[in-house]
Amino acid sequence: MEANGKDELKLPLLHAPESLTIRTSSFKIRDIKCASCVTSIESVISNLNGVKSITVSPLEGRAAIKYVPQLISVKKVKETIEEAGFKVDEFCEQDISLCRLRIKGMACTSCSESVEHSLQTVHGVKKAVVGLALEEAKVHFDPNLTEVNNIIKAIEDAGFGAVLISSGNDLNKVHIRFEGVNSPEDVTVITSSLESAVGVNHVYIDVTTHKVTISFDPNLTGPRSLIQCIQEAGSIPNMYSAALYTPPRLREMEQLHEIRIHRNQFLLSCMFSVPLFIFSMILPMLPPYGNWLDYKIHNMLNLGMFLRWILCTPVQFFVGKRFYVGSYHALRRRSANMDVLVALGTNAAYFYSIYILIKALTSAIFQGQDFFETSAMLITFILLGKYLEVLAKGKTSDALAKLTQLVPDKACLLALGTDGNIISETEIDTQLIQKSDLIKIVPGTKIPVDGIVIKGQSHVNESMITGEARPIAKRPGDKVVGGTLNENGCLVVKTTHVGSETTLSQIVQLVEAAQLARAPVQKLADHISKFFVPTVVVVALLTWLGWFITGKAGIYPKQWIPKAMDAFELALQFGISVLVVACPCALGLATPTAIMVASGTGASHGVLIKGGDALEKAHKVKTVVFDKTGTLTVGKPVVVSAVLFSKFSMVEFYDMATAVEANSEHPIAKAFVEHARKLHQQKFESHTKAVSEVMDFEVHLGAGVGGKVGDRKVLVGNKRLMHASNVPIRPEVERYISQNECRARTCVLVSIDGAVAGAFSVSDPVKPEAGRVISFLHSMGISSIMVTGDNRTTATAIADEVGILTVFAETDPLGKADKIKELQMKGMTVAMVGDGINDSPALAAADVGMAIGAGTDIAIEAADIVLIKSSLEDVITAIDLSRKTMFRIRLNYIWALGYNILGMPIAAGILYPFTGIRLPPWLAGACMAASSLSVVCSSLLLQYYKKPLHIEYT
């Protein structure tokens, strides 16, 4: 799970317009035939002014180039490559940067849509995604056309607040606090020293706070080296002091700040509305204690009405200011949201009450009922609902917060002498760890970063990342993951991945991306919200007119009108109640909150779901297609026999086959090379084990590999490769193949100069959980199919062992994708489970691609869901979690729409003629708040998800 950054388009952003930015572009280059081609390309490009580095992959035929856009354009780079005699494809002249922003003030789906629309209208913005539950936006933009400040301004113009969370390369940034700087010359010395350091991309110094932010390449440098660089920058040693600075976590600060604001607004509103409620509802019912409220100040204006006006006004205009501001911005962009409904309802109540107050002040006989308590109580209940909602929403990211807190604060750094012995142990901050550092992990402590064990043995509990409670044995050569717990032995680990490249960071990034993504089911809420608020306003207006006209016309009995009210006031209360009870906030929260919790819950169980789309599609899966090697089988094949069919000696046979297989990444090739290495150590000690150089190496997808070893042409692969290369297969070879295939072994043939020189058979044991998983899928109504490049006999034997009835064998990578498409043409929703490069086309073609976590980066990149533990039981977990999530989303829609469907008729007074029951506006506000709270709490129940199948391994 190494970082490759292709999906996220992570590129550094300018922090100062005058600074030089380093960007990365990639090209597809044709006609790369050998290592000399790579050297030619790298030499001509490296000489260009402005090119920082170039990496060319001969196997993929791709080049990644880091360059300074102010000094050179990608078009010039492309032209230079073509002048060197190579064709450039998939060339993109446009540079793309990425930034993530925290959005403040979003309340419902129409708010997130408004932000998205505003961002998409900014010149230079290519893609913008806004997540309502996460309250974030991810924006892809062309830095040559716009900058982050313009993006933030567009959000603010739409009526929302925006704070930059991160820019493209922030994950490989370090913040350092320095001392000893007394003049501009000192700043220049430090800046030039850092900019000249190897691996530094960008330096930004804030002189006022004495902090420097450095963007760097973790493969070339690290925080400790950069601190040392500052300390050595002066004319005398340690002239400047430097130390790591950890900025406060923005997400937690923003969350606490939002909770504090909503709490304070609610408490402030209570200061006025509680006395107002007592004066209007309680004391008048407790004579003689409330008689003093009837004291006449002037004409019919009594003390009670005056106090209610005094107490209501601050709530309406000061505490409720947020609703006016939100309404203004919503109406300005020709949309309507919750703020519009609340503002309409409270203003109707407040200004009608002002009319009553003025009439009472100017008339000696006027009798009227004010609604000041309605306005104040309505705002108070809405604020209470928002406060409870933000508290609950904070818990939706608990799983993600727990993941980020797994890494320990400190680590023990080892220094080795020239003889390899430990000469010192230093406790350092985990953020100061660099690649290739040696870290000592004592029993009972957490592993700080990803690495490889080079000394010691222990058991590591990886349950916090994979969900698997069984400790895993670790010995030299084994990989360990940052955030996991070392249980009983002391380990020395060499770090391989730090910062944003660690497994834990990748998990967090994937979960955050999934939480930000919008599921297709969300479209329903988006569609409803577009016309929902205008419809509610029309219904409220019709409700008011209906009750007012029928009351004035005497159509309903006058006894229905409560005392101290008239037909207009009764109608007004019904209209206000309709406005408030129908608020669409809960509808907008129904899907994103469920996806947010489900993504975090899945990650805690070892299932990474890349987006709402994958989460939604997985519940429809009716067919699961499995690869064989590394998926249904353990993926660590072992050579069990080898036989010669020619005059070559066994040593020559092994040497030539090893020379070719050493260039292949296939598990069988690795198994053969490892087997040959052991044989050299045990039996062929008199012979050298050096691998011969291979010329014209070629990969035959789904069949094998080939190349020239010396002056001999060697092919290593299956029968299909031999037939394609016109290599005859003799009867004794066929017998050897048949004997092994019947025992579920894979036979690999080795051809030298057009004749089969020998063969070896490989056994790959079936995963212990495979049979139970296939059986459980069948009980869920899901069929299982195997698609493999292996021969039919071996594939059928494995399928029979695990219980799969349908097998497609001897299928190349494109053929696997074609089989997926054939199944889809029959109307099936298909999930593909695979682990290798050859599975990536099928993973991409499937409705839901599931990559085994121990598989290749390309397979993981192509998949929609990553199974971190490499356990097949998580195929069931992914599908079941999807079903539970979709059920929860539907239930959320019932909660959201149920309040509206049931509440609106009651608020409109449908029960009043028969039962005398009506819904006062303040109670309608409480129902609206309860609606949103119900949806969020319903989503939070997904945190208690239990896996349907848990297999204990012995």
Coordinates of C-alpha atoms in Angstrom, one line a residue, residues 263-751:
R263 CA -23.5 25.7 22.7
N264 CA -23.0 29.4 23.5
Q265 CA -25.7 30.5 21.0
F266 CA -28.2 28.0 22.6
L267 CA -27.3 29.1 26.1
L268 CA -27.6 32.8 25.2
S269 CA -31.0 32.1 23.6
C270 CA -32.1 30.3 26.7
M271 CA -31.2 33.4 28.8
F272 CA -34.0 35.3 27.1
S273 CA -36.4 32.6 26.0
V274 CA -36.8 30.7 29.3
P275 CA -38.0 33.9 31.1
L276 CA -40.1 34.7 28.1
F277 CA -41.7 31.2 28.3
I278 CA -42.4 31.7 32.0
F279 CA -44.0 35.1 31.4
S280 CA -46.1 33.9 28.5
M281 CA -47.0 30.3 29.4
I282 CA -46.5 29.6 33.1
L283 CA -47.3 32.7 35.2
P284 CA -50.6 33.6 33.4
M285 CA -51.9 30.2 34.5
L286 CA -50.9 30.8 38.2
P287 CA -53.1 33.6 39.5
P288 CA -52.5 35.7 41.5
Y289 CA -48.7 35.3 40.8
G290 CA -49.1 36.4 37.2
N291 CA -51.6 39.2 37.7
W292 CA -48.9 41.8 37.7
L293 CA -48.2 41.0 34.0
D294 CA -51.6 42.5 33.2
Y295 CA -50.6 46.0 34.5
K296 CA -51.4 48.5 31.7
I297 CA -48.5 50.7 30.7
H298 CA -50.4 52.7 28.1
N299 CA -53.8 52.1 26.6
M300 CA -54.0 48.3 26.0
L301 CA -50.2 47.7 26.2
N302 CA -49.6 45.7 29.3
L303 CA -46.4 44.9 31.1
G304 CA -46.4 41.2 30.0
M305 CA -46.5 42.1 26.3
F306 CA -43.8 44.7 26.8
L307 CA -41.5 42.2 28.6
R308 CA -42.1 39.6 26.0
W309 CA -41.0 42.1 23.3
I310 CA -37.9 43.1 25.2
L311 CA -36.9 39.5 25.7
C312 CA -37.7 38.3 22.2
T313 CA -35.9 41.0 20.2
P314 CA -32.3 40.0 21.1
V315 CA -33.2 36.4 20.2
Q316 CA -34.7 37.4 16.9
F317 CA -32.0 39.7 15.7
F318 CA -28.9 39.0 17.6
V319 CA -29.0 35.3 18.3
G320 CA -30.9 34.6 15.1
K321 CA -28.6 36.7 13.0
R322 CA -27.2 33.5 11.4
F323 CA -30.6 32.8 9.8
Y324 CA -30.8 36.2 8.2
V325 CA -27.3 36.0 6.8
G326 CA -27.9 32.4 5.5
S327 CA -31.2 33.5 3.9
Y328 CA -29.6 36.5 2.2
H329 CA -26.8 34.4 0.6
A330 CA -29.2 31.6 -0.3
L331 CA -31.7 34.0 -2.0
R332 CA -28.8 35.9 -3.7
R333 CA -27.8 32.7 -5.4
R334 CA -31.5 32.0 -6.3
S335 CA -31.8 29.0 -4.0
A336 CA -33.6 28.3 -0.7
N337 CA -32.5 26.3 2.4
M338 CA -33.3 25.8 6.0
D339 CA -32.3 29.4 6.9
V340 CA -35.0 30.8 4.5
L341 CA -37.7 28.7 6.2
V342 CA -36.7 29.6 9.7
A343 CA -36.3 33.3 8.8
L344 CA -39.8 33.3 7.1
G345 CA -41.4 31.6 10.1
T346 CA -39.8 33.6 12.9
N347 CA -40.2 36.9 11.0
A348 CA -43.9 36.2 10.4
A349 CA -44.4 35.6 14.1
Y350 CA -42.2 38.5 15.3
F351 CA -43.5 41.2 13.0
Y352 CA -47.2 40.2 13.5
S353 CA -46.5 40.5 17.2
I354 CA -45.0 44.0 16.6
Y355 CA -48.2 44.9 14.8
I356 CA -50.2 43.7 17.8
L357 CA -48.0 45.6 20.2
I358 CA -48.4 48.9 18.2
K359 CA -52.2 48.4 18.0
A360 CA -52.3 47.8 21.8
L361 CA -50.2 50.9 22.4
T362 CA -52.4 53.2 20.3
S363 CA -55.8 51.7 21.1
A364 CA -57.9 51.8 24.3
I365 CA -60.1 48.9 23.3
F366 CA -58.0 46.7 21.1
Q367 CA -57.7 43.0 22.1
G368 CA -54.9 40.9 20.5
Q369 CA -52.6 37.9 21.1
D370 CA -48.9 38.3 20.4
F371 CA -46.5 35.5 19.3
F372 CA -43.2 36.7 20.7
E373 CA -42.7 33.5 22.6
T374 CA -43.3 31.5 19.4
S375 CA -40.4 33.3 17.6
A376 CA -38.0 33.0 20.5
M377 CA -38.8 29.4 21.4
L378 CA -38.6 28.4 17.8
I379 CA -35.1 29.8 17.4
T380 CA -34.1 28.2 20.8
F381 CA -35.3 24.8 19.8
I382 CA -33.6 25.0 16.4
L383 CA -30.3 26.0 18.1
L384 CA -30.7 23.1 20.5
G385 CA -31.2 20.8 17.6
K386 CA -28.1 22.1 15.8
Y387 CA -26.0 21.8 19.0
L388 CA -27.0 18.2 19.5
E389 CA -26.5 17.6 15.8
V390 CA -22.9 18.8 15.8
L391 CA -22.2 16.8 18.9
A392 CA -23.5 13.7 17.2
K393 CA -21.8 14.5 13.9
G394 CA -18.5 14.7 15.7
K395 CA -18.8 11.1 16.6
T396 CA -19.2 10.0 13.0
S397 CA -15.5 10.4 12.5
D398 CA -14.5 8.6 15.7
A399 CA -13.1 5.6 13.8
L400 CA -10.9 7.8 11.7
A401 CA -9.7 9.8 14.8
K402 CA -8.8 6.5 16.5
L403 CA -6.7 5.5 13.5
T404 CA -4.8 8.7 13.4
Q405 CA -4.0 8.3 17.1
L406 CA -2.4 4.9 16.8
V407 CA 1.1 6.1 16.1
P408 CA 3.2 6.6 19.3
D409 CA 4.7 10.0 20.0
K410 CA 8.2 8.8 20.6
A411 CA 10.6 6.2 19.1
C412 CA 14.0 4.8 20.0
L413 CA 16.5 5.5 17.2
L414 CA 19.6 3.3 17.0
A415 CA 23.0 4.3 15.7
L416 CA 25.4 1.6 14.5
G417 CA 29.2 1.6 14.4
T418 CA 31.3 0.5 11.5
D419 CA 31.3 -3.0 12.9
G420 CA 27.5 -3.1 12.9
N421 CA 27.2 -2.9 16.7
I422 CA 24.8 -0.5 18.4
I423 CA 26.7 2.5 19.7
S424 CA 23.8 4.7 20.9
E425 CA 20.1 4.7 21.5
T426 CA 18.2 8.1 21.3
E427 CA 14.6 8.8 22.0
I428 CA 13.2 11.0 19.2
D429 CA 9.8 12.4 18.1
T430 CA 8.1 10.0 15.7
Q431 CA 7.8 12.8 13.2
L432 CA 11.6 12.9 13.0
I433 CA 12.0 9.4 11.7
Q434 CA 13.5 9.1 8.2
K435 CA 13.7 6.4 5.6
S436 CA 16.3 3.7 6.4
D437 CA 16.5 4.6 10.1
L438 CA 16.9 1.7 12.6
I439 CA 14.2 1.8 15.3
K440 CA 14.2 -0.4 18.4
I441 CA 10.8 -1.7 19.4
V442 CA 10.6 -3.0 22.9
P443 CA 7.8 -5.3 24.1
G444 CA 4.5 -3.6 24.8
T445 CA 5.2 -0.5 22.6
K446 CA 3.6 0.5 19.3
I447 CA 5.6 0.4 16.1
P448 CA 5.9 4.1 14.8
V449 CA 6.3 3.6 11.0
D450 CA 6.3 0.9 8.4
G451 CA 9.5 -1.1 8.1
I452 CA 11.3 -4.5 7.8
V453 CA 12.5 -6.5 10.8
I454 CA 16.3 -6.9 10.6
K455 CA 16.9 -8.3 14.1
G456 CA 14.8 -10.1 16.8
Q457 CA 11.6 -12.1 16.9
S458 CA 8.2 -11.3 18.4
H459 CA 4.5 -11.4 17.9
V460 CA 2.8 -8.2 16.7
N461 CA -0.9 -7.5 17.3
E462 CA -2.2 -5.9 14.1
S463 CA -5.9 -5.8 15.2
M464 CA -6.0 -2.0 15.3
I465 CA -5.4 -1.8 11.6
T466 CA -6.6 -5.2 10.2
G467 CA -9.2 -6.1 12.7
E468 CA -7.5 -9.5 13.2
A469 CA -7.0 -10.2 16.9
R470 CA -4.5 -13.1 16.4
P471 CA -0.9 -11.9 17.0
I472 CA 1.3 -12.4 13.9
A473 CA 4.8 -13.8 14.3
K474 CA 7.5 -11.5 13.1
R475 CA 11.2 -12.4 12.4
P476 CA 14.0 -10.9 10.3
G477 CA 12.8 -10.1 6.7
D478 CA 9.1 -9.7 7.7
K479 CA 7.2 -6.4 7.2
V480 CA 5.7 -4.5 10.1
V481 CA 3.1 -1.7 10.0
G482 CA 3.1 1.5 11.9
G483 CA 0.5 1.7 14.6
T484 CA 0.6 -2.0 15.5
L485 CA 1.6 -3.3 18.9
N486 CA 4.7 -5.3 19.6
E487 CA 3.8 -7.9 22.2
N488 CA 6.6 -10.1 23.6
G489 CA 10.0 -9.6 21.9
C490 CA 12.5 -6.9 21.1
L491 CA 12.7 -6.0 17.4
V492 CA 15.1 -3.8 15.4
V493 CA 13.2 -2.4 12.4
K494 CA 14.6 -0.6 9.4
T495 CA 12.1 2.0 8.2
T496 CA 10.8 1.8 4.6
H497 CA 7.9 4.2 4.6
V498 CA 7.4 7.4 6.6
G499 CA 4.9 10.3 6.6
S500 CA 2.2 10.1 4.0
E501 CA 3.6 6.8 2.6
T502 CA 2.9 4.6 5.6
T503 CA 0.0 2.1 5.5
L504 CA -1.8 4.0 8.2
S505 CA -1.6 7.3 6.3
Q506 CA -2.8 5.6 3.2
I507 CA -5.8 4.1 5.1
V508 CA -6.7 7.5 6.5
Q509 CA -6.4 9.1 3.1
L510 CA -8.7 6.5 1.5
V511 CA -11.3 6.7 4.3
E512 CA -11.3 10.5 4.0
A513 CA -11.7 10.3 0.3
A514 CA -14.6 7.8 0.7
Q515 CA -16.3 10.1 3.2
L516 CA -16.0 13.0 0.9
A517 CA -17.4 11.1 -2.1
R518 CA -21.1 11.4 -2.9
A519 CA -23.0 8.1 -3.4
P520 CA -25.5 7.8 -6.3
V521 CA -28.3 7.3 -3.8
Q522 CA -27.5 10.9 -2.6
K523 CA -29.0 12.1 -5.9
L524 CA -32.4 11.4 -4.5
A525 CA -31.9 13.9 -1.7
D526 CA -30.3 16.4 -4.1
H527 CA -33.2 16.2 -6.5
I528 CA -35.8 16.6 -3.7
S529 CA -34.0 19.5 -2.1
K530 CA -34.1 21.6 -5.3
F531 CA -37.8 22.1 -5.2
F532 CA -38.5 21.1 -1.6
V533 CA -38.2 24.5 0.1
P534 CA -40.2 26.5 -2.6
T535 CA -42.9 23.8 -2.3
V536 CA -43.0 24.1 1.5
V537 CA -43.3 27.9 1.2
V538 CA -46.3 27.5 -1.2
V539 CA -47.9 24.9 1.1
A540 CA -47.4 27.2 4.1
L541 CA -49.0 30.1 2.2
L542 CA -51.9 28.0 1.1
T543 CA -52.4 26.7 4.7
W544 CA -52.5 30.2 6.0
L545 CA -54.9 31.4 3.3
G546 CA -57.1 28.3 3.7
W547 CA -57.6 28.7 7.4
F548 CA -57.8 32.5 7.2
I549 CA -60.4 32.7 4.4
T550 CA -62.5 29.9 5.9
G551 CA -62.4 31.5 9.3
K552 CA -63.4 34.9 8.0
A553 CA -66.2 33.4 5.9
G554 CA -67.5 31.5 9.0
I555 CA -67.1 28.1 7.3
Y556 CA -65.8 26.5 10.5
P557 CA -67.3 27.1 13.9
K558 CA -65.9 30.0 15.9
Q559 CA -65.4 27.7 18.9
W560 CA -62.4 26.3 17.0
I561 CA -60.6 29.6 17.5
P562 CA -58.8 29.6 20.9
K563 CA -59.4 32.4 23.3
A564 CA -57.4 35.7 22.8
M565 CA -57.0 34.7 19.1
D566 CA -58.8 35.5 15.9
A567 CA -58.9 33.6 12.6
F568 CA -55.9 35.5 11.2
E569 CA -53.7 34.5 14.2
L570 CA -54.8 30.9 14.2
A571 CA -54.1 30.7 10.4
L572 CA -50.7 32.4 10.9
Q573 CA -49.7 29.8 13.6
F574 CA -50.6 26.9 11.2
G575 CA -48.6 28.5 8.4
I576 CA -45.6 29.1 10.5
S577 CA -45.7 25.5 11.8
V578 CA -45.7 24.2 8.3
L579 CA -42.7 26.3 7.4
V580 CA -40.7 25.1 10.3
V581 CA -41.6 21.4 10.5
A582 CA -40.7 20.8 6.9
C583 CA -37.0 21.8 7.1
P584 CA -34.9 19.6 4.8
C585 CA -31.8 19.4 7.0
A586 CA -32.3 15.7 7.9
L587 CA -32.8 14.8 4.2
G588 CA -29.3 16.1 3.3
L589 CA -27.7 14.3 6.2
A590 CA -29.3 10.9 5.5
T591 CA -26.7 9.6 3.1
P592 CA -23.4 11.3 3.9
T593 CA -23.5 10.6 7.6
A594 CA -24.2 6.9 7.0
I595 CA -21.3 6.6 4.5
M596 CA -19.0 8.5 6.8
V597 CA -19.6 6.1 9.7
A598 CA -19.6 3.0 7.4
S599 CA -16.2 4.0 5.9
G600 CA -14.6 4.4 9.3
T601 CA -16.2 1.2 10.6
G602 CA -15.0 -0.7 7.5
A603 CA -11.5 0.6 8.0
S604 CA -11.5 -0.6 11.6
H605 CA -12.4 -4.1 10.4
G606 CA -9.7 -4.1 7.7
V607 CA -12.0 -3.2 4.8
L608 CA -11.1 0.0 2.9
I609 CA -14.0 1.3 0.9
K610 CA -12.8 4.0 -1.6
G611 CA -16.1 5.8 -2.0
G612 CA -19.9 6.0 -1.6
D613 CA -20.3 4.6 -5.1
A614 CA -18.5 1.3 -4.2
L615 CA -20.4 1.1 -0.9
E616 CA -23.7 1.4 -2.7
K617 CA -22.9 -1.0 -5.5
A618 CA -21.6 -3.7 -3.2
H619 CA -25.1 -4.4 -1.8
K620 CA -26.3 -5.3 -5.2
V621 CA -23.6 -8.0 -5.9
K622 CA -25.0 -11.3 -7.0
T623 CA -21.9 -12.9 -8.5
V624 CA -18.3 -12.8 -7.1
V625 CA -15.5 -13.7 -9.4
F626 CA -12.3 -15.0 -7.8
D627 CA -8.8 -15.1 -9.1
K628 CA -6.9 -18.3 -8.1
T629 CA -3.3 -17.6 -7.3
G630 CA -2.9 -15.3 -4.2
T631 CA -6.7 -15.0 -3.8
L632 CA -8.2 -18.4 -3.3
T633 CA -4.7 -19.8 -2.6
V634 CA -2.1 -18.5 -0.2
G635 CA -0.2 -16.9 -3.0
K636 CA 3.2 -18.3 -1.9
P637 CA 3.7 -21.2 -4.3
V638 CA 6.5 -23.8 -3.6
V639 CA 8.3 -25.8 -6.1
V640 CA 7.7 -29.5 -5.3
S641 CA 9.4 -31.3 -8.2
A642 CA 11.5 -30.7 -11.3
V643 CA 12.3 -33.0 -14.2
L644 CA 14.6 -32.9 -17.3
F645 CA 13.5 -33.8 -20.8
S646 CA 16.8 -33.0 -22.5
K647 CA 20.5 -33.5 -22.5
F648 CA 21.1 -30.4 -20.3
S649 CA 22.3 -30.9 -16.8
M650 CA 20.1 -30.0 -13.9
V651 CA 22.5 -27.1 -13.0
E652 CA 22.3 -25.7 -16.6
F653 CA 18.5 -26.1 -16.5
Y654 CA 18.2 -24.2 -13.3
D655 CA 20.7 -21.5 -14.3
M656 CA 19.0 -20.6 -17.5
A657 CA 15.4 -20.8 -16.1
T658 CA 16.4 -18.7 -13.1
A659 CA 18.0 -16.1 -15.4
V660 CA 14.7 -15.5 -17.1
E661 CA 12.4 -15.9 -14.1
A662 CA 14.5 -13.4 -12.0
N663 CA 13.0 -10.6 -14.2
S664 CA 9.4 -11.6 -13.5
E665 CA 7.2 -10.4 -10.6
H666 CA 4.9 -13.4 -10.8
P667 CA 4.6 -15.4 -7.6
I668 CA 5.5 -18.7 -9.4
A669 CA 8.6 -17.0 -10.8
K670 CA 9.7 -15.8 -7.3
A671 CA 9.1 -19.3 -5.9
F672 CA 11.3 -20.9 -8.6
V673 CA 14.1 -18.4 -8.0
E674 CA 13.9 -19.0 -4.3
H675 CA 13.9 -22.8 -4.9
A676 CA 17.0 -22.5 -7.2
R677 CA 18.8 -20.4 -4.6
K678 CA 18.3 -23.0 -1.9
L679 CA 19.5 -25.7 -4.3
H680 CA 22.6 -23.8 -5.0
Q681 CA 23.4 -23.5 -1.4
Q682 CA 22.6 -27.2 -0.6
K683 CA 23.6 -29.2 -3.7
F684 CA 25.3 -27.1 -6.3
E685 CA 27.9 -25.5 -4.0
S686 CA 30.7 -26.0 -6.5
H687 CA 28.9 -23.8 -9.0
T688 CA 28.4 -20.1 -8.9
K689 CA 25.0 -18.7 -8.2
A690 CA 25.3 -15.5 -10.1
V691 CA 22.3 -14.9 -12.3
S692 CA 23.1 -14.6 -16.0
E693 CA 22.2 -11.5 -17.9
V694 CA 19.1 -11.7 -20.0
M695 CA 18.7 -9.9 -23.3
D696 CA 15.4 -9.1 -25.1
F697 CA 13.3 -10.0 -22.0
E698 CA 9.6 -10.2 -22.8
V699 CA 6.5 -10.8 -20.8
H700 CA 3.7 -12.9 -22.4
L701 CA 0.6 -11.9 -20.4
G702 CA -1.1 -14.9 -18.9
A703 CA 1.4 -17.3 -20.4
G704 CA 4.9 -16.8 -19.2
V705 CA 8.2 -15.0 -19.9
G706 CA 11.1 -15.3 -22.3
G707 CA 14.5 -13.9 -23.2
K708 CA 18.0 -14.7 -24.5
V709 CA 20.5 -16.2 -22.0
G710 CA 23.8 -16.0 -23.8
D711 CA 23.1 -17.3 -27.3
R712 CA 20.2 -19.5 -26.3
K713 CA 16.5 -18.5 -26.5
V714 CA 14.7 -19.5 -23.3
L715 CA 10.9 -19.6 -22.7
V716 CA 9.4 -20.3 -19.2
G717 CA 5.6 -20.7 -19.1
N718 CA 2.5 -22.8 -19.7
K719 CA 1.4 -24.9 -22.6
R720 CA -0.2 -22.0 -24.2
L721 CA 3.1 -20.2 -24.5
M722 CA 4.7 -23.3 -26.0
H723 CA 2.0 -23.6 -28.6
A724 CA 2.2 -19.9 -29.4
S725 CA 6.0 -20.2 -29.9
N726 CA 5.7 -23.4 -32.0
V727 CA 7.5 -25.5 -29.3
P728 CA 6.4 -29.2 -29.6
I729 CA 5.3 -31.0 -26.4
R730 CA 6.3 -34.6 -26.4
P731 CA 4.1 -37.4 -24.8
E732 CA 6.3 -37.8 -21.7
V733 CA 5.9 -34.0 -21.1
E734 CA 2.1 -34.4 -21.4
R735 CA 2.2 -37.3 -18.9
Y736 CA 4.2 -35.3 -16.4
I737 CA 1.7 -32.3 -16.8
S738 CA -1.4 -34.6 -16.4
Q739 CA 0.0 -36.3 -13.3
N740 CA 0.6 -33.0 -11.5
E741 CA -2.5 -31.2 -12.6
C742 CA -4.7 -34.0 -11.1
R743 CA -3.0 -33.2 -7.8
A744 CA -3.9 -29.4 -8.1
R745 CA -0.3 -28.5 -9.0
T746 CA 0.7 -26.0 -11.7
C747 CA 3.2 -27.2 -14.2
V748 CA 5.7 -24.8 -15.8
L749 CA 7.6 -25.8 -18.9
V750 CA 11.1 -24.5 -19.8
S751 CA 12.0 -24.4 -23.5

